């Protein structure tokens, strides 16, 4: 796959050594710019002819950037260019910094960056140095918007089309200045309200999906993108099963779902989803491999489901980055994090302050990416056994463990109330809406029965008072 010979490209201002480093080879009348996989093997080459025709030979299987094999995955500053020769030109001007380029030009820039979000996360600053034309300017903005505010910068050249053009003119200083003077990308956040006529007169979009329970839909009016929904209950009261059931429902509707269960391995999570889908407790007892394979083919094999393989990894930065990758790199629009309490339990410091910081970051991520985030949270321990949440005690917003920010930042808060000590396994779980920013409707939404033999919930007719104005607001 490695073809041609590295030679100096005098018209481009590139030395033989610079071309050898980036594996830019002359092969007859063409230039071949080689791409590597994560193991360091050459897997593809961008071919450029004298008349500026391009095509890719081979398969860039790991979706690596051009030059990614030359530099570490973490660092202070990474500069990403629109073209391979631009990356080599940037290196010629500033050889102490990493310089890479996207493989498929401005039109596919956003998708290319989505596939290397983990690389961008590893650098303190990412500079997008694309061509100085309309397509390059728009592509740089689209890519910068994928990263947290303040992390991305956009470089501009006033006199030249791109970095290669500047190097051909011997103006390395223009390249350096463009990188040093790159402006932090921050979306314009101030809007003249008089310009919002079309926006405010457009009817609200219907919910993207309905819950699998009529009572919840009547209270919450379905599931919408861009919302953070907290689910809470006493220990062992079915939060994980409830989330898996909702996830299975959404997967069967064709939604892309990411699940991070911090207390379960990927096998248990996958078996839990399969159990909901096929109506059989596959996580209990022994099952024939052929039967499990058939259930897998009938369920998960057909879903766009992504799981976090990191049992015991509770570092908040790691979890946040993985959620961001699910949202921006894999286009997951529904993400479940189970649960925030264990995410912070092993860290030293003020738990409330850490929860405040984590909730603020998660809220920002939801707003920026437009995902729906289901967040599981535990409850603080009740003051006496009579009010214990595991024994049917009433749950309120003040019952949430650790910090008021969980209630304040969430769009909806749902509580599962069940008396585990009653001895009656048929006793239903009461789903209570504690907060509802969308419509303000709160109170008991529905009562659910859980069948251990099918791993599914069944909605029951509500018995008893549904609304108490003294406590439900």
XYZ file of C-alpha atoms in Angstrom:
473
model
C 0.000 0.000 0.000
C 2.964 2.352 0.650
C 3.811 3.477 -2.908
C 6.012 6.103 -4.455
C 8.990 7.968 -3.017
C 9.226 10.986 -0.684
C 10.823 13.871 -2.578
C 11.018 17.607 -2.001
C 7.995 19.465 -3.386
C 9.782 22.711 -4.194
C 6.755 24.519 -5.604
C 4.860 23.641 -2.425
C 7.726 24.699 -0.179
C 7.978 21.230 1.405
C 11.320 19.508 1.985
C 12.006 15.842 1.397
C 12.230 15.295 5.160
C 8.804 16.871 5.739
C 7.267 14.746 2.984
C 8.939 11.625 4.412
C 7.502 12.364 7.857
C 3.942 12.733 6.531
C 4.372 9.940 3.944
C 3.653 12.260 1.028
C 5.138 10.363 -1.932
C 5.525 11.141 -5.589
C 4.378 8.224 -7.741
C 4.937 9.091 -11.386
C 2.696 12.050 -12.222
C 0.664 11.718 -9.012
C 1.063 12.503 -5.316
C 0.111 9.831 -2.806
C -0.699 10.925 0.761
C -0.862 7.872 3.005
C -3.286 7.107 5.840
C -2.668 4.741 8.763
C -4.873 2.700 11.097
C -4.669 2.827 14.887
C -2.013 0.091 14.875
C 0.310 2.110 12.634
C -0.303 0.171 9.420
C -0.741 1.916 6.067
C -4.327 1.257 4.937
C -5.164 3.945 2.373
C -3.764 6.748 0.233
C -5.284 9.964 -1.112
C -4.152 10.279 -4.736
C -3.807 13.732 -6.371
C -3.138 14.317 -10.056
C -1.599 17.351 -11.780
C -5.031 18.486 -12.911
C -6.226 18.441 -9.259
C -8.328 15.308 -9.385
C -8.516 13.353 -6.108
C -9.539 9.853 -5.116
C -8.928 7.512 -2.192
C -7.297 4.107 -2.644
C -7.763 1.564 0.131
C -9.988 1.939 3.188
C -9.357 4.328 6.078
C -10.890 1.715 8.372
C -10.282 3.530 11.664
C -11.383 6.919 10.271
C -8.032 8.434 11.230
C -7.043 11.976 10.332
C -4.102 12.454 7.986
C -1.006 12.682 10.188
C -2.787 11.331 13.287
C -0.253 8.489 13.490
C 2.578 11.015 14.026
C 1.386 12.657 17.223
C 0.092 11.695 20.704
C -3.608 11.477 21.537
C -3.326 14.177 24.186
C -1.632 17.534 24.379
C -1.985 21.291 24.570
C -2.880 22.342 21.023
C -3.992 20.447 17.930
C -4.412 22.127 14.537
C -6.663 20.443 11.982
C -6.605 21.447 8.315
C -8.864 20.868 5.322
C -6.164 19.278 3.156
C -3.173 16.982 3.561
C -0.677 19.431 2.032
C -2.013 22.133 4.361
C -1.216 19.944 7.392
C 2.336 19.378 6.162
C 2.658 23.131 5.486
C 1.533 23.910 9.023
C 4.136 21.501 10.345
C 6.801 23.206 8.217
C 5.905 26.523 9.857
C 5.451 25.208 13.428
C 7.148 21.794 13.806
C 6.683 21.632 17.602
C 2.866 21.317 17.411
C 0.632 18.506 16.040
C -0.824 19.222 12.577
C -3.413 16.911 10.958
C -6.075 17.131 8.272
C -9.538 15.746 7.620
C -9.650 13.032 4.927
C -12.718 14.033 2.904
C -12.743 17.800 2.487
C -15.070 20.520 3.764
C -18.297 18.796 2.699
C -17.688 15.860 5.065
C -15.698 17.760 7.712
C -18.308 17.516 10.468
C -18.730 13.753 10.052
C -14.960 13.271 9.975
C -14.512 15.203 13.228
C -17.401 13.321 14.856
C -15.424 10.130 14.304
C -12.377 11.496 16.157
C -14.136 13.313 19.000
C -12.083 11.270 21.473
C -8.890 12.686 19.918
C -10.218 16.260 20.182
C -11.154 15.650 23.808
C -7.534 14.830 24.562
C -6.269 18.307 23.618
C -6.793 21.488 25.597
C -7.331 23.531 22.419
C -8.316 22.441 18.907
C -7.681 24.936 16.075
C -9.672 24.422 12.873
C -7.562 25.893 10.035
C -9.734 25.333 6.965
C -9.686 27.010 3.555
C -10.512 30.705 3.375
C -13.680 30.249 1.302
C -17.384 29.916 2.109
C -17.276 26.106 2.323
C -14.194 26.114 4.571
C -15.549 28.840 6.873
C -18.868 27.023 7.326
C -17.138 23.669 7.866
C -14.894 25.166 10.551
C -17.918 26.539 12.405
C -19.784 23.224 12.125
C -16.796 21.326 13.528
C -16.128 23.843 16.299
C -19.754 23.551 17.434
C -19.153 19.851 18.226
C -16.750 20.758 21.043
C -17.430 22.388 24.427
C -17.511 26.207 24.364
C -14.024 27.721 24.539
C -12.193 24.555 23.484
C -12.342 25.127 19.721
C -10.688 27.967 17.830
C -10.936 28.977 14.173
C -7.865 30.212 12.263
C -8.132 32.652 9.356
C -5.729 33.699 6.588
C -6.404 37.131 5.113
C -4.090 37.072 2.066
C -4.062 33.368 1.177
C -6.535 30.617 0.401
C -4.966 28.057 2.740
C -1.777 27.136 4.598
C -0.233 25.502 1.523
C -0.807 28.669 -0.498
C 0.927 30.725 2.220
C 3.919 28.340 2.302
C 4.278 28.478 -1.476
C 4.720 32.232 -1.085
C 7.316 31.661 1.628
C 5.091 33.300 4.244
C 5.464 30.963 7.224
C 4.778 33.858 9.565
C 1.243 34.161 8.159
C 0.604 30.521 9.118
C 2.003 31.008 12.610
C 0.047 34.199 13.156
C -3.184 32.570 11.971
C -2.749 29.783 14.543
C -1.652 32.041 17.409
C -4.408 34.565 16.685
C -7.161 31.970 16.128
C -10.415 33.134 17.705
C -12.264 30.982 20.198
C -15.508 29.774 18.658
C -18.483 30.823 20.725
C -21.989 30.713 19.297
C -23.688 34.079 19.207
C -25.930 34.047 22.279
C -27.601 37.466 22.038
C -30.639 37.727 19.770
C -32.875 40.678 18.941
C -36.322 39.442 19.996
C -37.942 41.302 17.080
C -36.257 38.783 14.753
C -38.101 35.831 16.321
C -41.457 36.231 14.551
C -41.103 33.095 12.416
C -39.732 31.116 15.353
C -42.500 31.928 17.837
C -45.312 31.597 15.295
C -44.221 28.101 14.270
C -46.331 25.442 16.047
C -44.543 23.373 18.680
C -43.227 20.074 17.401
C -44.957 16.984 18.667
C -43.030 14.731 20.997
C -40.429 12.559 19.298
C -41.612 9.427 21.098
C -44.323 8.453 23.526
C -43.644 6.652 26.778
C -44.853 3.058 26.885
C -47.309 4.129 29.624
C -50.505 6.105 29.008
C -50.417 7.858 32.386
C -46.905 9.235 31.843
C -47.834 10.516 28.391
C -50.836 12.341 29.807
C -48.658 14.105 32.393
C -45.427 14.659 30.405
C -46.852 14.793 26.855
C -44.237 12.356 25.571
C -40.447 12.425 25.241
C -38.742 15.428 23.642
C -35.150 15.989 22.553
C -33.115 18.468 24.575
C -34.464 17.473 27.995
C -32.852 16.020 31.115
C -35.102 13.569 32.939
C -34.178 12.287 36.401
C -35.559 8.962 37.657
C -35.322 8.175 41.355
C -36.570 5.656 43.917
C -35.494 3.751 46.978
C -32.812 1.075 46.728
C -33.975 -1.973 44.778
C -37.226 -0.356 43.651
C -36.776 -0.936 39.933
C -35.013 2.144 38.528
C -32.703 0.122 36.263
C -35.513 -2.175 35.079
C -37.689 0.876 34.395
C -34.934 2.512 32.330
C -34.214 -0.681 30.396
C -37.898 -1.043 29.589
C -38.067 2.518 28.237
C -34.803 1.972 26.321
C -36.153 -1.201 24.717
C -39.347 0.613 23.751
C -37.338 3.380 22.063
C -34.958 0.958 20.342
C -37.936 -0.853 18.864
C -39.057 2.508 17.449
C -35.726 2.793 15.605
C -34.086 5.277 17.992
C -30.314 5.355 18.608
C -29.737 4.759 22.322
C -26.609 4.899 24.481
C -26.595 3.315 27.954
C -24.004 3.789 30.705
C -24.819 1.471 33.613
C -22.035 2.028 36.123
C -23.019 -0.876 38.372
C -23.439 -3.462 35.632
C -21.195 -4.968 32.999
C -22.131 -4.820 29.334
C -23.265 -8.477 29.410
C -25.830 -7.810 32.134
C -27.055 -4.672 30.412
C -27.377 -6.425 27.064
C -29.182 -9.397 28.624
C -31.517 -6.959 30.413
C -32.458 -5.319 27.117
C -32.877 -8.699 25.442
C -35.087 -9.862 28.323
C -37.413 -6.870 27.904
C -37.527 -7.370 24.156
C -38.352 -11.088 24.103
C -40.285 -11.280 27.388
C -38.062 -13.815 29.116
C -35.647 -13.447 32.091
C -32.469 -14.314 30.208
C -30.273 -12.939 33.015
C -31.540 -15.634 35.400
C -30.558 -19.296 35.236
C -28.886 -21.118 32.390
C -29.935 -20.966 28.759
C -28.835 -22.850 25.677
C -26.341 -20.848 23.540
C -28.455 -21.404 20.442
C -31.519 -19.971 22.193
C -29.577 -16.939 23.423
C -28.190 -16.377 19.941
C -31.683 -16.457 18.449
C -32.937 -13.958 21.019
C -29.929 -11.758 20.246
C -30.715 -11.876 16.518
C -34.354 -11.049 17.280
C -33.478 -8.020 19.397
C -30.083 -6.343 19.859
C -28.818 -7.309 16.403
C -31.556 -5.057 14.993
C -31.024 -2.100 17.344
C -28.793 0.981 17.249
C -27.636 0.386 20.835
C -24.295 1.481 22.300
C -23.089 0.459 25.762
C -20.326 1.811 27.995
C -17.742 -0.892 28.636
C -16.182 0.498 31.791
C -17.476 -1.330 34.864
C -15.904 0.304 37.898
C -14.806 3.427 35.961
C -16.365 6.272 37.889
C -14.176 9.217 36.923
C -16.630 12.053 36.092
C -14.470 13.444 33.269
C -14.291 10.038 31.606
C -18.045 9.490 31.865
C -18.791 13.002 30.601
C -16.481 12.513 27.605
C -18.105 9.169 26.772
C -21.564 10.754 26.878
C -20.314 13.515 24.591
C -18.879 10.911 22.200
C -22.177 8.995 22.166
C -24.023 12.223 21.390
C -21.722 13.820 18.821
C -19.664 10.921 17.493
C -22.339 8.220 17.288
C -25.433 10.437 16.945
C -27.211 8.822 19.899
C -30.233 11.002 20.666
C -31.309 9.104 23.801
C -28.725 8.424 26.525
C -29.242 6.778 29.930
C -26.791 7.318 32.810
C -27.343 4.935 35.716
C -26.464 6.446 38.147
C -25.047 9.814 39.241
C -24.719 8.834 42.914
C -22.071 6.163 42.331
C -20.337 8.423 39.808
C -19.281 10.703 42.654
C -19.307 8.381 45.649
C -15.638 7.389 45.442
C -14.243 10.905 45.080
C -12.737 13.037 47.792
C -14.278 16.434 48.432
C -17.629 18.131 48.858
C -20.238 15.788 47.344
C -22.825 18.532 46.927
C -20.432 20.787 45.062
C -19.338 17.917 42.794
C -22.972 17.091 42.020
C -23.630 20.764 41.244
C -20.687 20.860 38.841
C -21.600 17.551 37.202
C -25.258 18.513 36.750
C -24.257 21.835 35.202
C -21.946 20.074 32.728
C -24.635 17.526 31.839
C -27.209 20.281 31.351
C -24.806 22.143 29.058
C -24.196 18.950 27.070
C -27.937 18.349 26.663
C -28.472 21.906 25.432
C -25.508 21.828 23.050
C -26.165 18.428 21.466
C -29.974 18.275 21.675
C -30.013 14.798 23.225
C -32.496 13.447 25.752
C -30.646 12.340 28.888
C -32.278 9.978 31.384
C -30.389 10.285 34.671
C -30.834 7.868 37.581
C -30.360 9.289 41.071
C -30.592 7.744 44.524
C -32.449 9.151 47.513
C -31.179 10.359 50.844
C -31.793 7.979 53.744
C -35.143 8.555 55.490
C -35.128 9.727 59.115
C -37.182 6.756 60.315
C -38.353 3.367 59.072
C -41.940 4.537 58.699
C -40.921 6.958 55.981
C -38.346 4.654 54.360
C -38.643 4.802 50.588
C -38.129 1.027 50.357
C -41.304 0.622 52.448
C -43.578 2.785 50.363
C -42.602 6.127 51.890
C -43.679 9.191 49.934
C -40.906 10.683 47.760
C -40.499 14.427 47.264
C -37.910 16.605 45.527
C -36.201 17.164 48.875
C -35.626 13.402 49.077
C -33.045 13.467 46.289
C -29.582 12.655 47.563
C -26.746 15.148 47.698
C -27.769 18.423 46.105
C -30.758 20.550 45.162
C -29.209 21.032 41.715
C -30.508 17.628 40.587
C -34.075 18.856 41.019
C -33.352 22.383 39.832
C -31.530 21.474 36.611
C -33.728 18.537 35.559
C -36.647 19.167 33.204
C -38.642 16.321 34.705
C -38.210 14.272 37.873
C -39.985 10.906 38.126
C -40.180 8.914 41.372
C -40.931 5.191 41.657
C -42.661 4.350 44.957
C -43.101 0.719 46.004
C -43.499 -1.016 49.363
C -40.961 -3.856 49.225
C -41.710 -4.943 52.785
C -45.442 -5.498 52.331
C -44.939 -9.123 51.294
C -47.345 -8.658 48.400
C -45.340 -9.069 45.191
C -48.382 -7.972 43.220
C -48.348 -4.557 44.845
C -47.852 -2.013 42.033
C -45.161 0.610 41.662
C -46.512 4.145 41.788
C -44.887 6.511 39.284
C -45.076 10.050 40.617
C -44.117 13.140 38.624
C -42.320 15.450 41.055
C -41.324 18.090 38.493
C -42.535 18.867 34.995
C -41.020 21.945 33.388
C -42.875 21.366 30.107
C -46.494 21.608 31.288
C -46.385 21.885 35.079
C -48.564 18.789 35.546
C -47.367 16.801 38.549
C -48.662 14.063 40.842
C -49.275 10.358 40.343
C -48.995 9.488 36.659
C -49.601 5.750 36.696
C -49.231 2.530 38.645
C -47.173 -0.292 37.168
C -46.907 -3.981 37.825
C -43.623 -5.749 37.086
C -43.649 -9.372 35.914
C -40.445 -11.194 36.900
C -41.189 -13.872 34.306
C -41.327 -11.455 31.365
C -39.182 -8.540 32.663
C -41.933 -6.211 31.518
C -44.122 -3.573 33.134
C -47.908 -3.488 32.889
C -49.885 -0.332 33.554
C -52.679 -0.671 36.136
C -55.723 1.426 36.743
C -54.856 4.035 39.373
C -56.314 3.303 42.779
C -56.561 5.917 45.491
C -56.226 9.722 45.288
C -54.300 10.899 42.251
C -53.673 14.508 43.239
C -53.084 16.237 46.564
C -52.672 20.020 46.157
C -51.046 20.273 49.555
C -48.091 18.064 48.579
C -48.044 17.563 44.814
C -46.838 21.053 43.887
